[in-house]
Amino acid sequence: MRGSGFVQSLRTHTGKVVPLDRVNVDTDAIIPKQFLKRIERTGFGQFLFYEWRFDVQGNPIDTFSLNAPQYKGASILLTRANFGCGSSREHAPWAIADYGFRVIIAPSFADIFYNNCFKNGILPLILSEERVDALFDRTGSGVPYTLTVDVASCRVYDDAGFSETFVIDAHRKHALIEGIDDIEQTLLLEEHIAAYERQCAPRSYFG
Amino acid sequence: MKTMFEKIWDRHVIWSEEGKPSILYIDVHLVHEVTSPQAFDGLRMAGRRVRRPDLTVATMDHNVPTKDRFVVVDEISQQQMDALTRNAQEFGIRLYDLHAVEQGVVHVMGPEIGLTHPGHTIVCGDSHTSTHGAFGALAFGIGTSEVEHVLATQCLPQHKPKTMEVRCVGTLPVGCTAKDLILHIIAAHGTDFATGYVIEYTGSAIRALSMEQRMTVCNMSIEAGARAGMIAPDETTFAYLRGRPHVPQGEAFDEAIARWKQLVTDEGAQYDACVVIDVGAVCPQVTWGTSPGMGTSITGVVPDPDQFATANERKAARDALAYMGLHPGTKMTDIEIDRVFIGSCTNGRIEDLRAAAHIVRGHRVSPRVHAMVVPGSGLVKRQAEAEGLDRIFVDAGFEWRDAGCSMCLAMNPDVLAPGERCASTSNRNFEGRQGRGGRTHLVSPEMAAAAAIRGRFTDVRAWNAPMHANHA
């Protein structure tokens, strides 16, 4: 039986793009703390961006992009710099994945969030500010806008001439394509872990 | 020639292979109730055990009520704490629960009971794990999948971060604190200037800080985007550690000091980046926006969004002012507040409470303000009561609470009502952080205390001879 170290694979993805035109979107905004009390990994999508999506009565806020009819069913999130800053809560990528997103495009991501995405089969895709601006222009027309992401060739493109390459670390790319269980990989190093413990024995705090 | 970070990193790599992340051994794994239940479930699903329960320590802090702590009204909060109790029992992990005097905010409790040593690698499913770097440890926050990874293997695959020196030269002016220093750095350089880096804070101004103040600085490294913040251990560090539980005693302590002294960055070692901060220019800080970098001096005004350089910044400032209910040009000292929160892993330590009490002594909380002090741990609370600080606060009209994360993130009953404005010693002023519609201004404990009394932000430098926290 595999544990949750197993990651869903992502090879290519074609999907509708929804813009979220804000810098520094923090993980408190992605998933407010009142929803962190669940002890499961699932079911967080309904709470994604909750305080921007819903008013205090729980009614959808029309002006928020995710609620606009032309963006319904989007699976690629287009946003601004330093996305995912703040708390380390993995509930943020859980909510993003559970809502149906597989790719987030931004000029930069906060470190912990970036790492957490790969653990959940989400691709955080970094493009330059200029290219992100160009994509914002394309999504703002009111007509549904679709992008295709090919992880193997590190290319993102549409069918109307936009094409750009992106960079991800080779190991992360491999893990995303193959959907590996990284805990299993580390457990294979048992001999080295045990040797380290014999040699550099860290103090036991509570034996 | 190596930096302190490289020495600690190299010593903990148990396996590395070209093109793959290094496998890093973890010395201390701190666990709390919010980011761990799914990790323990993962272990059960895969039939895995906790490899080193003796290097794993748990406490509950985020959900804990700070008043009538055993009466948890929120059933889901109770379930989350119960899950930690069950998991600790099942996997044989030491848990400091609500009955333990040591219980507290995990990053206050850890150093206090001597779990944090120079040279350690320390992780926790919590971004403010960077706090422990104040001791010359490599300490960073991780996600729940990584919590599971560390539980199962006591190791973590990590891409090596870059190093940045933040050199703090000069002397911190009287009335300015470590909190003002780190808020000043973030306001000047942005909330992502250290993304991808581990910061080492160096310079005479850092050497002059107490351990509590160093923890405040390292704590908010994450608000600069840093993977971790570190300060080389010195006599201040050793004096703090001496005699604490879980720290070597007697001769073993002297041997440990000799080892710890080797950790400092070698002369001539290169950082990947360097920022120099003139600490003499720091003023008491108040944030005006919804990101920790949106701050200014107490003598400043709410900025005009149109004055920002880029379209993204202008939009962010406009959104922030709309949320905060503020207008450009308003003096910071004219902003009236409704609530005051003194506490958190940033400023809930004994020195913070002493500094706040020094301001409060002999005054009354403004009738328009509801103010509370939440000690960072049971031990901080006990020490403060032994010194009579609780009486000073209570006599002035503050509430004196039990230890917990409280209103720093409002996962418990301590929540701002919509529109309420709070002077808070915590670390994040994000929209909704302290409650939906709540408006957070980040400040030092001294500034929060003075604001509680005046009912508005006040320059603490003009208060009856304010003092540095370390002179208490």
XYZ file of C-alpha atoms in Angstrom:
679
model
C 0.000 0.000 0.000
C 1.436 3.371 -0.911
C 1.338 6.404 1.391
C 0.663 9.978 0.412
C 4.282 10.348 -0.729
C 2.902 9.177 -4.043
C 2.389 11.998 -6.532
C -0.102 12.126 -9.376
C 1.753 12.394 -12.670
C 1.482 15.347 -15.061
C 2.818 14.992 -18.592
C 0.820 17.302 -20.802
C -2.130 19.420 -19.921
C -4.535 21.504 -21.991
C -6.954 23.699 -20.153
C -8.813 26.956 -19.835
C -6.918 29.818 -18.169
C -8.339 32.030 -15.418
C -6.530 35.255 -14.446
C -5.999 36.339 -10.836
C -4.493 39.800 -11.139
C -2.777 40.264 -7.758
C 0.803 40.218 -6.560
C 1.852 38.483 -3.317
C -1.167 36.180 -3.084
C -0.594 34.531 0.294
C -1.629 31.076 1.455
C -4.067 32.641 3.960
C -5.952 34.036 0.949
C -5.668 30.722 -0.923
C -7.163 28.789 1.997
C -8.288 30.789 5.047
C -7.400 29.304 8.417
C -10.952 28.414 9.455
C -10.715 25.595 6.895
C -7.418 24.178 8.146
C -9.092 22.192 10.878
C -10.014 19.255 8.669
C -7.797 16.273 9.270
C -8.129 14.881 5.731
C -6.261 15.831 2.542
C -9.398 16.063 0.430
C -12.354 18.384 0.079
C -10.507 21.710 0.289
C -11.441 22.938 -3.227
C -14.779 24.347 -2.061
C -12.865 26.708 0.266
C -10.261 27.905 -2.268
C -9.911 31.747 -2.178
C -12.990 31.606 0.050
C -13.068 35.204 1.244
C -12.597 36.528 -2.312
C -15.054 34.060 -3.847
C -17.904 34.324 -1.346
C -19.459 37.117 0.703
C -20.180 36.730 4.419
C -23.532 35.084 3.603
C -21.721 32.531 1.430
C -22.986 33.939 -1.889
C -20.553 34.071 -4.825
C -18.956 37.495 -5.419
C -19.548 38.204 -9.131
C -16.521 40.428 -9.602
C -14.041 37.716 -8.598
C -12.581 36.102 -11.704
C -13.090 32.486 -10.646
C -16.846 33.180 -10.423
C -17.134 34.661 -13.939
C -18.954 32.368 -16.390
C -16.238 32.578 -19.060
C -13.684 31.111 -16.648
C -15.792 28.225 -15.349
C -13.948 24.943 -15.584
C -10.513 26.586 -15.788
C -7.599 24.350 -14.867
C -4.721 26.792 -15.380
C -4.340 29.711 -12.965
C -2.548 32.806 -14.251
C -1.302 35.153 -11.563
C 1.387 37.587 -10.419
C 4.706 37.572 -8.557
C 5.434 35.856 -5.220
C 2.361 33.633 -5.413
C 1.893 31.380 -2.373
C 3.831 33.479 0.137
C 3.299 33.180 3.873
C 2.257 30.072 5.744
C 3.684 26.658 4.798
C 0.202 25.098 4.876
C -0.013 22.361 2.231
C -3.762 22.863 2.439
C -3.134 25.614 -0.154
C -1.993 23.286 -2.975
C -4.531 20.705 -1.788
C -7.290 23.291 -2.303
C -5.871 24.351 -5.674
C -5.652 20.747 -6.905
C -9.030 19.796 -5.467
C -10.650 22.763 -7.243
C -9.273 21.368 -10.503
C -6.105 23.330 -11.228
C -3.079 21.455 -12.586
C -0.882 24.400 -13.600
C -0.194 27.831 -12.052
C 1.624 30.405 -14.174
C 3.349 33.345 -12.430
C 6.584 35.351 -12.624
C 7.685 33.899 -9.249
C 6.541 31.682 -6.382
C 7.322 31.529 -2.678
C 9.735 28.673 -1.864
C 7.673 26.410 0.392
C 4.559 26.721 -1.753
C 6.576 25.989 -4.905
C 7.899 22.816 -3.356
C 4.486 21.794 -2.009
C 2.999 22.048 -5.538
C 5.266 19.311 -6.878
C 4.231 17.060 -4.000
C 0.679 17.320 -5.289
C 1.097 16.969 -9.034
C 0.671 20.702 -9.690
C 3.111 22.483 -12.004
C 4.125 25.974 -10.794
C 5.280 27.431 -14.106
C 7.531 30.494 -14.103
C 7.429 32.935 -17.031
C 8.886 36.432 -17.307
C 6.784 39.449 -16.226
C 6.441 40.420 -19.920
C 5.133 37.012 -20.975
C 2.769 36.909 -18.001
C 1.483 40.365 -19.040
C 0.959 39.011 -22.555
C -1.108 36.132 -21.187
C -3.165 38.502 -19.020
C -3.993 40.431 -22.209
C -5.141 37.227 -23.889
C -7.327 36.056 -20.977
C -9.003 39.443 -20.548
C -10.875 39.415 -23.865
C -13.979 37.688 -22.483
C -13.460 34.773 -24.870
C -12.360 31.532 -23.177
C -8.615 31.175 -23.562
C -6.856 27.815 -23.609
C -3.194 26.910 -23.151
C -1.336 23.649 -23.531
C 1.581 22.757 -21.281
C 4.013 20.032 -22.255
C 6.166 19.095 -19.284
C 8.626 16.880 -21.168
C 9.625 19.614 -23.627
C 9.061 22.438 -21.077
C 6.852 24.371 -23.479
C 3.609 26.296 -23.005
C 1.626 27.387 -26.066
C -1.775 28.293 -27.482
C -3.187 27.729 -30.975
C -2.824 31.392 -31.946
C 0.922 31.876 -31.929
C 1.880 32.143 -28.250
C 4.704 29.773 -27.421
C 7.253 29.939 -24.658
C 9.677 27.602 -22.974
C 10.070 27.387 -19.220
C 12.630 25.931 -16.832
C 12.161 23.335 -14.126
C 14.744 21.344 -12.281
C 15.368 17.975 -13.984
C 14.570 15.938 -10.907
C 11.278 17.708 -10.257
C 10.372 17.288 -13.906
C 11.084 13.589 -13.760
C 9.026 13.232 -10.562
C 6.120 15.124 -12.113
C 6.123 13.019 -15.278
C 6.571 9.685 -13.525
C 4.561 10.391 -10.380
C 7.108 8.821 -8.013
C 6.869 8.212 -4.257
C 9.818 10.117 -2.860
C 9.517 8.619 0.643
C 10.117 5.212 -0.918
C 13.196 6.605 -2.679
C 14.664 7.858 0.603
C 13.861 4.621 2.403
C 16.046 2.862 -0.170
C 18.961 4.778 1.352
C 18.498 3.036 4.699
C 22.129 1.911 4.770
C 23.349 5.502 4.454
C 20.873 6.827 7.011
C 21.899 4.161 9.508
C 25.592 4.810 8.859
C 25.092 8.525 9.469
C 23.269 7.817 12.711
C 26.099 5.575 13.909
C 28.755 8.111 13.006
C 27.145 11.428 13.921
C 24.592 10.107 16.416
C 22.237 12.981 17.092
C 21.192 13.197 20.728
C 17.986 11.470 21.611
C 15.658 13.854 23.374
C 13.120 11.364 24.577
C 14.260 7.784 24.611
C 36.383 28.562 3.418
C 32.731 28.024 4.129
C 29.748 29.958 5.370
C 27.976 28.789 8.522
C 25.120 27.525 6.366
C 27.481 25.445 4.212
C 29.148 23.893 7.268
C 25.812 22.768 8.694
C 24.477 21.688 5.321
C 27.566 19.642 4.427
C 27.587 17.910 7.798
C 23.992 16.736 7.334
C 24.007 15.504 3.746
C 23.776 11.718 3.946
C 23.515 11.228 0.197
C 23.916 13.344 -2.887
C 23.824 12.566 -6.542
C 24.296 14.810 -9.556
C 21.003 16.291 -10.725
C 19.044 15.282 -7.663
C 18.227 17.039 -4.412
C 20.554 16.211 -1.527
C 19.231 13.996 1.244
C 19.581 15.931 4.475
C 19.484 14.370 7.945
C 17.135 16.152 10.372
C 18.174 16.522 14.028
C 14.911 17.823 15.456
C 11.401 17.518 14.065
C 8.783 19.698 15.742
C 5.156 18.766 15.194
C 1.891 20.630 15.836
C -1.752 19.737 15.423
C -2.620 21.585 12.196
C -0.082 20.326 9.670
C 0.455 16.789 10.978
C -2.780 14.709 10.912
C -2.586 13.970 7.177
C 1.102 13.021 7.549
C 0.339 10.446 10.231
C -2.523 9.124 8.089
C -0.046 8.712 5.237
C 2.241 6.653 7.463
C -0.659 4.414 8.453
C -1.769 3.991 4.829
C 1.713 2.841 3.848
C 2.328 0.798 6.990
C 5.318 2.948 7.938
C 6.600 3.820 11.391
C 8.185 6.978 12.772
C 11.887 6.342 12.355
C 13.108 8.490 15.258
C 10.323 9.254 17.737
C 13.128 10.308 20.100
C 14.009 13.228 17.788
C 10.373 14.217 17.276
C 8.541 16.535 19.654
C 4.910 17.631 19.471
C 2.804 20.365 21.013
C -0.597 21.901 20.343
C -0.742 25.642 19.810
C -2.760 26.862 16.815
C -6.241 25.766 17.959
C -5.787 26.208 21.692
C -8.223 28.559 23.442
C -6.288 31.091 25.529
C -9.154 31.528 27.972
C -10.813 28.507 29.612
C -8.353 26.379 27.677
C -9.985 23.072 28.534
C -13.335 24.226 27.185
C -12.910 23.834 23.437
C -16.205 24.963 21.968
C -15.199 24.321 18.365
C -15.663 20.590 17.783
C -13.362 20.501 14.767
C -10.576 22.181 16.758
C -11.049 19.569 19.446
C -10.886 16.797 16.829
C -7.607 18.159 15.504
C -6.064 18.239 18.993
C -7.453 14.772 19.756
C -5.902 13.480 16.527
C -2.481 14.731 17.656
C -2.916 13.099 21.056
C -3.801 9.775 19.407
C -0.993 10.013 16.866
C 1.607 10.870 19.499
C 0.483 7.902 21.529
C 0.367 5.479 18.604
C 3.773 6.471 17.229
C 5.495 7.003 20.581
C 6.141 10.746 20.289
C 6.562 13.073 23.252
C 3.613 15.511 23.320
C 3.411 18.686 25.383
C -0.363 18.990 25.605
C -2.561 21.458 27.451
C -1.705 19.864 30.786
C 2.054 20.457 30.391
C 3.493 23.691 31.787
C 5.956 23.773 28.858
C 3.125 23.800 26.289
C 3.166 26.835 24.052
C 3.726 28.190 20.595
C 6.057 25.589 19.126
C 8.793 28.122 18.272
C 8.710 29.623 21.754
C 8.640 26.268 23.504
C 11.435 24.561 21.512
C 14.281 26.960 22.345
C 12.985 27.442 25.874
C 13.296 23.766 26.787
C 16.654 23.511 25.055
C 15.678 21.559 21.925
C 17.326 24.105 19.643
C 21.118 23.809 19.464
C 23.666 25.525 17.237
C 24.480 23.370 14.221
C 21.197 21.507 14.262
C 18.922 20.908 11.327
C 15.377 21.610 12.531
C 12.128 21.341 10.598
C 8.461 21.810 11.404
C 5.297 22.015 9.324
C 5.249 25.731 9.992
C 6.884 28.571 8.108
C 8.067 30.342 11.269
C 10.465 27.495 11.996
C 13.039 30.030 10.775
C 12.931 31.344 14.387
C 15.356 28.636 15.542
C 18.045 29.940 13.185
C 18.790 32.547 15.866
C 20.941 29.855 17.530
C 22.997 29.092 14.432
C 20.767 26.189 13.456
C 19.493 25.513 9.942
C 15.754 25.629 10.575
C 12.981 25.876 8.015
C 9.274 25.292 7.465
C 8.017 22.349 5.419
C 4.701 21.126 3.991
C 2.722 18.184 5.292
C 4.064 15.772 2.635
C 7.531 16.636 3.889
C 6.403 16.189 7.510
C 5.442 12.649 6.517
C 8.796 12.221 4.773
C 10.721 13.251 7.889
C 8.553 11.125 10.175
C 9.226 8.080 7.992
C 12.914 8.623 7.226
C 14.310 11.382 9.535
C 15.616 12.803 6.252
C 14.458 15.304 3.679
C 15.380 15.730 0.010
C 16.401 19.361 -0.383
C 17.671 21.496 -3.228
C 20.551 23.508 -1.866
C 19.478 27.122 -1.349
C 21.697 30.091 -2.092
C 23.208 32.173 0.715
C 22.667 35.856 1.469
C 24.413 37.983 4.044
C 22.263 40.685 5.603
C 24.891 42.797 7.321
C 23.463 45.095 9.977
C 25.884 47.888 10.744
C 25.570 50.660 13.308
C 23.531 50.809 16.487
C 19.796 50.397 16.886
C 18.432 53.743 18.158
C 16.846 53.873 21.603
C 13.143 52.986 21.412
C 13.681 50.751 18.372
C 13.565 46.984 18.669
C 14.449 43.852 16.751
C 10.869 43.897 15.417
C 11.390 47.386 13.998
C 14.658 46.215 12.459
C 13.138 43.271 10.603
C 10.044 45.256 9.541
C 12.386 47.994 8.286
C 14.420 45.466 6.284
C 11.299 43.965 4.699
C 9.767 47.379 3.950
C 13.008 48.487 2.290
C 13.701 45.327 0.265
C 10.322 43.645 -0.266
C 8.589 40.452 0.785
C 10.416 38.313 -1.760
C 13.926 39.733 -1.837
C 15.314 36.606 -0.167
C 13.290 33.967 -2.040
C 15.597 31.030 -2.774
C 18.149 32.136 -0.152
C 19.127 31.332 3.391
C 19.896 34.610 5.146
C 22.761 34.949 7.591
C 22.360 38.108 9.675
C 25.738 39.532 10.615
C 27.228 42.744 11.955
C 27.602 44.635 15.183
C 23.890 45.409 15.474
C 23.057 41.690 15.409
C 25.775 40.843 17.941
C 24.215 43.407 20.308
C 20.814 41.654 20.260
C 19.640 39.291 22.994
C 18.546 35.759 22.035
C 14.883 36.778 22.220
C 15.521 39.662 19.837
C 17.525 37.448 17.476
C 14.599 35.044 17.413
C 12.274 37.904 16.435
C 14.549 38.768 13.498
C 14.989 35.178 12.297
C 11.277 34.458 12.807
C 10.271 37.010 10.175
C 12.902 35.908 7.626
C 10.072 34.018 5.944
C 8.292 37.356 5.472
C 11.285 38.341 3.339
C 10.782 35.126 1.353
C 13.893 33.451 2.835
C 14.127 29.703 3.240
C 15.716 30.291 6.636
C 17.400 32.997 8.705
C 20.526 32.316 10.754
C 22.742 34.056 13.275
C 26.139 32.652 14.271
C 26.272 31.429 17.877
C 28.308 33.467 20.372
C 28.547 34.072 24.119
C 24.971 35.407 24.155
C 23.792 32.118 22.650
C 25.807 29.987 25.055
C 24.596 31.967 28.075
C 20.987 31.434 26.977
C 21.502 27.691 26.487
C 23.441 26.980 29.681
C 21.460 24.918 32.157
C 18.353 24.392 30.031
C 16.795 20.941 29.864
C 17.911 18.950 26.802
C 21.164 20.914 26.582
C 24.407 19.107 27.512
C 25.421 19.841 31.094
C 28.758 20.308 32.869
C 31.828 19.267 30.928
C 29.718 18.131 28.005
C 28.434 21.695 27.720
C 31.970 23.089 27.498
C 32.765 20.546 24.797
C 29.621 21.543 22.967
C 30.643 25.212 23.105
C 34.000 24.341 21.565
C 32.164 22.585 18.696
C 29.609 25.364 18.303
C 32.333 27.995 18.026
C 33.540 26.240 14.855
C 30.248 26.944 13.127
C 30.879 30.572 12.285
C 31.379 31.661 8.700
C 35.058 31.555 7.773
C 36.742 34.819 6.957
C 36.741 35.219 3.200
C 33.887 32.770 2.594
C 31.594 34.004 -0.154
C 27.844 34.538 0.024
C 25.780 34.488 -3.162
C 24.357 37.908 -2.285
C 24.865 40.631 0.313
C 22.629 43.402 1.623
C 23.894 46.070 4.008
C 21.468 47.667 6.452
C 22.252 50.918 8.260
C 20.594 50.097 11.540
C 20.995 53.664 12.804
C 18.287 54.707 10.339
C 15.638 52.368 11.829
C 12.550 54.045 13.333
C 9.624 52.420 15.157
C 7.622 50.734 12.388
C 3.895 50.402 11.701
C 2.485 48.544 8.717
C -0.314 50.235 6.769
C -1.157 47.488 4.258
C -1.863 43.804 3.794
C 1.676 42.556 3.264
C 4.490 42.788 5.845
C 6.496 44.904 3.401
C 3.804 47.601 3.381
C 5.163 49.470 6.365
C 6.534 52.831 7.326
C 7.924 54.787 10.254
C 5.623 55.971 13.046
C 6.480 59.499 11.881
C 5.284 58.668 8.352
C 1.944 58.800 6.559
C -0.224 56.343 4.652
C 1.304 56.396 1.151
C -0.410 57.438 -2.046
C -0.805 54.377 -4.307
C -0.179 56.559 -7.377
C 3.364 57.218 -6.163
C 4.456 53.583 -6.550
C 6.738 52.698 -9.446
C 4.935 49.833 -11.183
C 1.344 49.094 -12.155
C 1.372 45.953 -10.015
C 2.545 47.890 -6.954
C -0.021 50.645 -7.514
C -2.825 48.097 -7.746
C -1.569 46.225 -4.657
C -1.429 49.472 -2.653
C -4.943 50.519 -3.783
C -6.353 47.074 -2.868
C -4.570 47.235 0.496
C -5.854 50.708 1.401
C -9.397 49.721 0.429
C -9.200 46.661 2.666
C -7.540 48.562 5.519
C -9.988 51.489 5.312
C -7.154 54.015 5.123
C -6.573 57.153 3.046
C -3.326 58.432 1.544
C -1.672 61.121 3.621
C -3.156 60.073 6.970
C -0.504 60.320 9.678
C 0.275 56.983 11.257
C -0.188 58.660 14.657
C -3.771 59.606 13.679
C -4.872 55.999 13.132
C -7.158 54.887 15.953
C -7.253 51.234 16.954
C -9.830 48.900 18.518
C -7.754 45.917 19.581
C -4.246 45.133 20.777
C -2.636 41.706 20.603
C 0.700 41.124 22.345
C 2.008 37.607 21.813
C 2.914 35.072 19.045
C 6.095 33.252 18.010
C 7.440 36.636 16.909
C 6.941 38.584 20.151
C 5.486 36.321 22.853
C 8.682 35.748 24.853
C 9.518 36.947 28.338
C 11.585 39.932 27.171
C 8.754 41.055 24.926
C 6.362 41.013 27.863
C 8.859 42.856 30.067
C 9.296 45.545 27.433
C 5.536 45.944 26.987
C 4.973 45.992 30.763
C 7.584 48.725 31.121
C 5.512 50.946 28.815
C 2.210 50.008 30.448
C 3.189 50.444 34.101
C 1.084 53.134 35.765
C -1.188 53.697 32.755
C -4.703 52.603 31.736
C -5.780 51.025 28.473
C -7.814 53.470 26.373
C -11.572 52.947 26.779
C -11.849 52.394 23.014
C -9.391 49.489 23.052
C -9.741 45.818 23.924
C -6.207 44.665 24.703
C -4.761 41.293 25.554
C -1.440 39.718 26.362
C -0.925 36.080 25.371
C 2.314 34.581 26.703
C 4.108 32.408 24.137
C 4.311 29.421 26.467
C 3.342 28.172 29.888
C 6.895 28.831 31.065
C 6.801 32.424 29.806
C 3.512 32.856 31.640
C 4.921 31.438 34.856
C 8.028 33.623 34.669
C 5.988 36.752 33.925
C 3.742 36.065 36.904
C 6.770 35.509 39.134
C 7.974 38.978 38.095
C 4.541 40.541 38.638
C 4.118 41.495 34.971
C 0.634 40.025 34.904
C -0.459 42.506 37.615
C 0.870 45.433 35.600
C -1.117 44.329 32.569
C -4.289 43.432 34.434
C -4.237 46.632 36.512
C -3.955 48.607 33.283
C -6.966 46.827 31.791
C -5.301 44.176 29.607
C -6.584 40.626 29.539
C -3.954 38.141 30.723
C -4.350 34.870 28.797
C -2.969 31.337 28.568
C -0.307 30.314 26.039
C -1.159 29.689 22.382
C -0.997 31.130 18.856
C -4.133 33.113 19.672
C -4.900 36.030 17.370
C -1.760 35.694 15.284
C -3.785 33.494 12.976
C -7.175 33.288 14.648
C -7.766 29.538 14.312
C -9.097 29.662 17.853
C -11.685 31.872 19.571
C -9.360 34.949 19.432
C -10.561 36.604 16.221
C -11.039 40.186 14.998
C -14.561 41.209 14.005
C -14.975 42.630 10.466
C -13.625 46.178 10.326
C -11.838 45.997 13.671
C -8.381 47.541 13.654
C -5.635 45.832 15.632
C -2.122 46.751 16.730
C -0.501 43.333 16.684
C 2.954 42.059 17.621
C 2.516 39.088 15.278
C 4.106 38.563 11.856
C 1.441 38.753 9.136
C -1.015 41.467 8.191
C -2.574 39.539 5.295
C -6.230 40.085 4.480
C -8.326 38.049 6.888
C -5.310 36.746 8.792
C -6.741 37.768 12.180
C -10.357 37.294 11.103
C -12.376 38.092 7.998
C -12.423 41.846 7.437
C -10.015 42.391 10.355
C -7.348 45.081 9.878
C -3.908 44.243 11.204
C -1.040 46.660 11.831
C 2.249 44.963 12.714
C 4.283 46.632 15.450
C 6.752 45.912 18.263
C 5.539 44.989 21.770
C 6.446 48.488 23.005
C 4.516 50.139 20.177
C 1.525 47.851 20.766
C 1.534 48.651 24.473
C 1.690 52.399 23.853
C -1.092 52.147 21.239
C -3.279 50.304 23.746
C -2.961 53.183 26.184
C -3.364 56.071 23.743
C -5.983 54.365 21.565
C -3.926 55.255 18.514
C -0.401 54.674 17.232
C 2.140 56.637 19.228
C 5.867 57.183 18.845
C 7.232 55.110 21.671
C 10.451 57.125 21.594
C 8.499 59.964 23.192
C 7.210 57.700 25.969
C 8.764 58.163 29.435
C 12.265 56.949 28.606
C 11.551 53.709 26.766
C 14.154 51.028 27.094
C 15.489 48.175 25.070
C 13.971 44.864 25.964
C 17.365 43.449 26.908
C 17.860 46.011 29.648
C 14.905 44.712 31.639
